[in-house]
């Protein structure tokens, strides 16, 4: 429960920092966006991929991996054309 409290406090601190940095301009966003996207990609590769490979057959794992890569590609496209 203590670790969950620490995680929740970190989320609140991150939300407060983003609200404070809102008026800072594109410089703040260009530093925060890659960090956030990297966190999502890291979570996907470290926790989701081993679970996919362990609990499904080769063809199902391949399809799920393609869906994960499609999600990463969509994030790149949104960041590129935003």
Short mmCIF file of N, CA, C and O in Angstrom, two decimals:
data_model
loop_
_atom_site.label_atom_id
_atom_site.label_comp_id
_atom_site.label_asym_id
_atom_site.label_seq_id
_atom_site.Cartn_x
_atom_site.Cartn_y
_atom_site.Cartn_z
N UNK A 1 0.82 -1.18 0.00
CA UNK A 1 0.00 0.00 0.00
C UNK A 1 0.87 1.25 0.00
O UNK A 1 0.50 2.26 -0.59
N UNK A 2 2.03 1.15 0.64
CA UNK A 2 2.92 2.30 0.69
C UNK A 2 3.45 2.64 -0.71
O UNK A 2 3.51 3.81 -1.09
N UNK A 3 3.79 1.61 -1.48
CA UNK A 3 4.27 1.85 -2.84
C UNK A 3 3.17 2.45 -3.72
O UNK A 3 3.44 3.29 -4.58
N UNK A 4 1.95 2.03 -3.51
CA UNK A 4 0.84 2.59 -4.27
C UNK A 4 0.63 4.06 -3.90
O UNK A 4 0.34 4.90 -4.76
N UNK A 5 0.80 4.39 -2.64
CA UNK A 5 0.71 5.79 -2.21
C UNK A 5 1.81 6.62 -2.85
O UNK A 5 1.56 7.74 -3.31
N UNK A 6 3.03 6.08 -2.90
CA UNK A 6 4.13 6.80 -3.53
C UNK A 6 3.85 7.02 -5.02
O UNK A 6 4.09 8.11 -5.56
N UNK A 7 3.30 6.02 -5.68
CA UNK A 7 2.95 6.15 -7.09
C UNK A 7 1.88 7.22 -7.29
O UNK A 7 1.97 8.03 -8.22
N UNK A 8 0.88 7.23 -6.43
CA UNK A 8 -0.18 8.23 -6.55
C UNK A 8 0.36 9.63 -6.30
O UNK A 8 -0.03 10.59 -6.99
N UNK A 9 1.25 9.78 -5.34
CA UNK A 9 1.84 11.09 -5.08
C UNK A 9 2.70 11.56 -6.26
O UNK A 9 2.72 12.74 -6.60
N UNK A 10 3.41 10.62 -6.89
CA UNK A 10 4.19 10.97 -8.07
C UNK A 10 3.29 11.40 -9.22
O UNK A 10 3.62 12.33 -9.97
N UNK A 11 2.14 10.76 -9.35
CA UNK A 11 1.19 11.16 -10.39
C UNK A 11 0.66 12.56 -10.13
O UNK A 11 0.52 13.37 -11.05
N UNK A 12 0.36 12.85 -8.88
CA UNK A 12 -0.10 14.20 -8.53
C UNK A 12 0.99 15.24 -8.79
O UNK A 12 0.71 16.33 -9.29
N UNK A 13 2.23 14.91 -8.45
CA UNK A 13 3.33 15.83 -8.69
C UNK A 13 3.52 16.06 -10.19
O UNK A 13 3.77 17.19 -10.63
N UNK A 14 3.39 15.00 -10.98
CA UNK A 14 3.50 15.15 -12.43
C UNK A 14 2.39 16.00 -13.01
O UNK A 14 2.62 16.83 -13.90
N UNK A 15 1.17 15.82 -12.50
CA UNK A 15 0.06 16.65 -12.97
C UNK A 15 0.28 18.11 -12.60
O UNK A 15 0.03 19.01 -13.40
N UNK A 16 0.77 18.35 -11.39
CA UNK A 16 1.03 19.73 -10.97
C UNK A 16 2.13 20.36 -11.81
O UNK A 16 2.02 21.53 -12.23
N UNK A 17 3.18 19.61 -12.10
CA UNK A 17 4.27 20.13 -12.95
C UNK A 17 3.77 20.45 -14.35
O UNK A 17 4.16 21.46 -14.93
N UNK A 18 2.92 19.60 -14.89
CA UNK A 18 2.42 19.86 -16.24
C UNK A 18 1.51 21.08 -16.27
O UNK A 18 1.52 21.85 -17.22
N UNK A 19 0.73 21.27 -15.21
CA UNK A 19 -0.12 22.47 -15.15
C UNK A 19 0.72 23.73 -14.99
O UNK A 19 0.40 24.77 -15.57
N UNK A 20 1.79 23.64 -14.22
CA UNK A 20 2.67 24.80 -14.05
C UNK A 20 3.46 25.10 -15.32
O UNK A 20 3.75 26.26 -15.61
N UNK A 21 3.81 24.08 -16.08
CA UNK A 21 4.60 24.27 -17.29
C UNK A 21 3.75 24.57 -18.51
O UNK A 21 4.27 24.76 -19.60
N UNK A 22 2.44 24.65 -18.34
CA UNK A 22 1.54 24.86 -19.47
C UNK A 22 1.85 26.16 -20.22
O UNK A 22 1.84 26.21 -21.44
N UNK A 23 2.15 27.21 -19.52
CA UNK A 23 2.41 28.49 -20.17
C UNK A 23 3.86 28.68 -20.59
O UNK A 23 4.22 29.73 -21.09
N UNK A 24 4.70 27.66 -20.41
CA UNK A 24 6.12 27.81 -20.70
C UNK A 24 6.45 27.78 -22.18
O UNK A 24 7.56 28.11 -22.57
N UNK A 25 5.55 27.32 -23.00
CA UNK A 25 5.79 27.28 -24.43
C UNK A 25 6.20 25.91 -24.93
O UNK A 25 6.12 24.91 -24.23
N UNK A 26 6.68 25.89 -26.16
CA UNK A 26 7.02 24.62 -26.83
C UNK A 26 8.26 23.98 -26.25
O UNK A 26 8.45 22.78 -26.38
N UNK A 27 9.12 24.75 -25.59
CA UNK A 27 10.34 24.18 -25.02
C UNK A 27 10.06 23.15 -23.95
O UNK A 27 10.71 22.11 -23.89
N UNK A 28 9.10 23.42 -23.10
CA UNK A 28 8.75 22.47 -22.04
C UNK A 28 8.10 21.23 -22.62
O UNK A 28 8.38 20.11 -22.19
N UNK A 29 7.25 21.41 -23.62
CA UNK A 29 6.55 20.28 -24.22
C UNK A 29 7.52 19.38 -24.97
O UNK A 29 7.42 18.16 -24.92
N UNK A 30 8.49 19.97 -25.64
CA UNK A 30 9.43 19.15 -26.41
C UNK A 30 10.32 18.30 -25.51
O UNK A 30 10.86 17.30 -25.95
N UNK A 31 10.47 18.67 -24.26
CA UNK A 31 11.23 17.85 -23.34
C UNK A 31 10.40 16.82 -22.62
O UNK A 31 10.88 15.75 -22.26
N UNK A 32 9.14 17.11 -22.39
CA UNK A 32 8.27 16.21 -21.62
C UNK A 32 7.68 15.12 -22.52
O UNK A 32 7.57 13.96 -22.11
N UNK A 33 7.32 15.45 -23.73
CA UNK A 33 6.65 14.49 -24.62
C UNK A 33 7.50 13.25 -24.91
O UNK A 33 6.99 12.13 -24.78
N UNK A 34 8.77 13.38 -25.28
CA UNK A 34 9.56 12.15 -25.51
C UNK A 34 9.73 11.32 -24.25
O UNK A 34 9.74 10.09 -24.32
N UNK A 35 9.85 11.97 -23.09
CA UNK A 35 9.99 11.24 -21.83
C UNK A 35 8.73 10.42 -21.55
O UNK A 35 8.81 9.25 -21.17
N UNK A 36 7.57 11.00 -21.77
CA UNK A 36 6.31 10.30 -21.53
C UNK A 36 6.11 9.16 -22.52
O UNK A 36 5.73 8.05 -22.13
N UNK A 37 6.37 9.42 -23.79
CA UNK A 37 6.23 8.36 -24.80
C UNK A 37 7.21 7.23 -24.53
O UNK A 37 6.86 6.05 -24.68
N UNK A 38 8.42 7.55 -24.12
CA UNK A 38 9.39 6.52 -23.79
C UNK A 38 8.94 5.66 -22.62
O UNK A 38 9.19 4.46 -22.60
N UNK A 39 8.27 6.28 -21.66
CA UNK A 39 7.74 5.51 -20.53
C UNK A 39 6.69 4.50 -20.97
O UNK A 39 6.70 3.35 -20.53
N UNK A 40 5.81 4.93 -21.87
CA UNK A 40 4.79 4.01 -22.37
C UNK A 40 5.41 2.87 -23.19
O UNK A 40 5.02 1.71 -23.07
N UNK A 41 6.38 3.20 -24.02
CA UNK A 41 7.04 2.17 -24.83
C UNK A 41 7.81 1.20 -23.93
O UNK A 41 7.79 -0.01 -24.14
N UNK A 42 8.46 1.73 -22.90
CA UNK A 42 9.19 0.88 -21.96
C UNK A 42 8.23 -0.09 -21.25
O UNK A 42 8.51 -1.29 -21.15
N UNK A 43 7.10 0.43 -20.78
CA UNK A 43 6.12 -0.45 -20.12
C UNK A 43 5.60 -1.51 -21.07
O UNK A 43 5.40 -2.67 -20.68
N UNK A 44 5.38 -1.12 -22.31
CA UNK A 44 4.89 -2.08 -23.28
C UNK A 44 5.89 -3.19 -23.57
O UNK A 44 5.53 -4.36 -23.68
N UNK A 45 7.14 -2.83 -23.66
CA UNK A 45 8.14 -3.84 -24.00
C UNK A 45 8.55 -4.69 -22.81
O UNK A 45 8.84 -5.86 -22.96
N UNK A 46 8.55 -4.13 -21.62
CA UNK A 46 9.02 -4.87 -20.45
C UNK A 46 7.93 -5.73 -19.83
O UNK A 46 8.20 -6.85 -19.41
N UNK A 47 6.70 -5.24 -19.78
CA UNK A 47 5.68 -6.01 -19.08
C UNK A 47 4.67 -6.68 -20.00
O UNK A 47 4.19 -7.76 -19.67
N UNK A 48 4.36 -6.08 -21.12
CA UNK A 48 3.31 -6.65 -21.97
C UNK A 48 3.85 -7.74 -22.89
O UNK A 48 3.24 -8.80 -23.02
N UNK A 49 4.98 -7.52 -23.53
CA UNK A 49 5.50 -8.49 -24.50
C UNK A 49 5.80 -9.85 -23.86
O UNK A 49 5.41 -10.88 -24.41
N UNK A 50 6.48 -9.91 -22.71
CA UNK A 50 6.68 -11.25 -22.11
C UNK A 50 5.36 -11.95 -21.76
O UNK A 50 5.26 -13.17 -21.90
N UNK A 51 4.37 -11.19 -21.32
CA UNK A 51 3.07 -11.79 -21.00
C UNK A 51 2.39 -12.32 -22.26
O UNK A 51 1.77 -13.38 -22.25
N UNK A 52 2.51 -11.59 -23.36
CA UNK A 52 1.93 -12.04 -24.64
C UNK A 52 2.60 -13.33 -25.09
O UNK A 52 1.92 -14.29 -25.48
N UNK A 53 3.91 -13.38 -25.02
CA UNK A 53 4.63 -14.56 -25.49
C UNK A 53 4.38 -15.77 -24.60
O UNK A 53 4.42 -16.91 -25.09
N UNK A 54 4.11 -15.56 -23.34
CA UNK A 54 3.91 -16.67 -22.42
C UNK A 54 2.52 -17.27 -22.54
O UNK A 54 2.33 -18.46 -22.38
N UNK A 55 1.49 -16.45 -22.84
CA UNK A 55 0.11 -16.91 -22.74
C UNK A 55 -0.59 -17.15 -24.06
O UNK A 55 -1.79 -17.35 -24.07
N UNK A 56 0.09 -17.08 -25.18
CA UNK A 56 -0.60 -17.30 -26.45
C UNK A 56 0.31 -18.03 -27.42
O UNK A 56 1.51 -18.12 -27.24
N UNK A 57 -0.33 -18.54 -28.50
CA UNK A 57 0.42 -19.24 -29.52
C UNK A 57 1.21 -18.29 -30.38
O UNK A 57 1.08 -17.06 -30.28
N UNK A 58 2.04 -18.82 -31.27
CA UNK A 58 2.90 -17.96 -32.09
C UNK A 58 2.13 -17.00 -32.99
O UNK A 58 2.49 -15.83 -33.10
N UNK A 59 1.06 -17.46 -33.62
CA UNK A 59 0.33 -16.57 -34.53
C UNK A 59 -0.41 -15.48 -33.75
O UNK A 59 -0.41 -14.32 -34.16
N UNK A 60 -0.99 -15.83 -32.62
CA UNK A 60 -1.68 -14.84 -31.78
C UNK A 60 -0.68 -13.84 -31.20
O UNK A 60 -0.95 -12.63 -31.16
N UNK A 61 0.48 -14.31 -30.78
CA UNK A 61 1.51 -13.42 -30.24
C UNK A 61 1.99 -12.46 -31.32
O UNK A 61 2.23 -11.28 -31.05
N UNK A 62 2.13 -12.95 -32.54
CA UNK A 62 2.57 -12.10 -33.65
C UNK A 62 1.54 -11.01 -33.94
O UNK A 62 1.90 -9.84 -34.14
N UNK A 63 0.27 -11.37 -33.95
CA UNK A 63 -0.78 -10.38 -34.18
C UNK A 63 -0.83 -9.33 -33.07
O UNK A 63 -1.00 -8.14 -33.34
N UNK A 64 -0.66 -9.76 -31.84
CA UNK A 64 -0.67 -8.82 -30.73
C UNK A 64 0.56 -7.91 -30.76
O UNK A 64 0.47 -6.72 -30.44
N UNK A 65 1.69 -8.45 -31.16
CA UNK A 65 2.90 -7.64 -31.31
C UNK A 65 2.72 -6.61 -32.43
O UNK A 65 3.13 -5.45 -32.28
N UNK A 66 2.09 -7.00 -33.52
CA UNK A 66 1.80 -6.05 -34.60
C UNK A 66 0.86 -4.94 -34.13
O UNK A 66 1.04 -3.77 -34.48
N UNK A 67 -0.12 -5.29 -33.30
CA UNK A 67 -1.02 -4.28 -32.77
C UNK A 67 -0.28 -3.31 -31.85
O UNK A 67 -0.52 -2.10 -31.89
N UNK A 68 0.66 -3.82 -31.06
CA UNK A 68 1.46 -2.96 -30.19
C UNK A 68 2.32 -2.02 -31.03
O UNK A 68 2.40 -0.82 -30.75
N UNK A 69 2.94 -2.54 -32.07
CA UNK A 69 3.76 -1.70 -32.96
C UNK A 69 2.90 -0.68 -33.71
O UNK A 69 3.34 0.44 -33.97
N UNK A 70 1.68 -1.06 -34.07
CA UNK A 70 0.77 -0.10 -34.71
C UNK A 70 0.43 1.04 -33.77
O UNK A 70 0.33 2.20 -34.19
N UNK A 71 0.27 0.74 -32.48
CA UNK A 71 0.03 1.79 -31.50
C UNK A 71 1.20 2.75 -31.39
O UNK A 71 1.03 3.97 -31.31
N UNK A 72 2.42 2.22 -31.40
CA UNK A 72 3.61 3.07 -31.36
C UNK A 72 3.68 3.93 -32.62
O UNK A 72 4.00 5.12 -32.58
N UNK A 73 3.37 3.33 -33.77
CA UNK A 73 3.37 4.08 -35.03
C UNK A 73 2.34 5.20 -35.01
O UNK A 73 2.59 6.31 -35.51
N UNK A 74 1.17 4.94 -34.42
CA UNK A 74 0.15 5.99 -34.32
C UNK A 74 0.63 7.13 -33.44
O UNK A 74 0.37 8.30 -33.75
N UNK A 75 1.33 6.80 -32.34
CA UNK A 75 1.87 7.87 -31.49
C UNK A 75 2.87 8.72 -32.27
O UNK A 75 2.90 9.94 -32.14
N UNK A 76 3.70 8.07 -33.08
CA UNK A 76 4.67 8.81 -33.89
C UNK A 76 3.97 9.71 -34.91
O UNK A 76 4.37 10.87 -35.11
N UNK A 77 2.94 9.20 -35.55
CA UNK A 77 2.20 10.00 -36.53
C UNK A 77 1.50 11.19 -35.88
O UNK A 77 1.53 12.30 -36.42
N UNK A 78 0.91 10.96 -34.73
CA UNK A 78 0.25 12.07 -34.03
C UNK A 78 1.27 13.12 -33.63
O UNK A 78 1.03 14.32 -33.79
N UNK A 79 2.42 12.68 -33.12
CA UNK A 79 3.45 13.65 -32.72
C UNK A 79 4.01 14.39 -33.93
O UNK A 79 4.32 15.58 -33.84
N UNK A 80 4.10 13.72 -35.06
CA UNK A 80 4.66 14.34 -36.27
C UNK A 80 3.72 15.40 -36.86
O UNK A 80 4.15 16.47 -37.25
N UNK A 81 2.42 15.10 -36.90
CA UNK A 81 1.48 15.99 -37.57
C UNK A 81 0.69 16.88 -36.61
O UNK A 81 -0.22 17.57 -37.04
N UNK A 82 1.01 16.86 -35.35
CA UNK A 82 0.29 17.72 -34.40
C UNK A 82 0.75 19.14 -34.49
O UNK A 82 1.75 19.60 -34.65
#
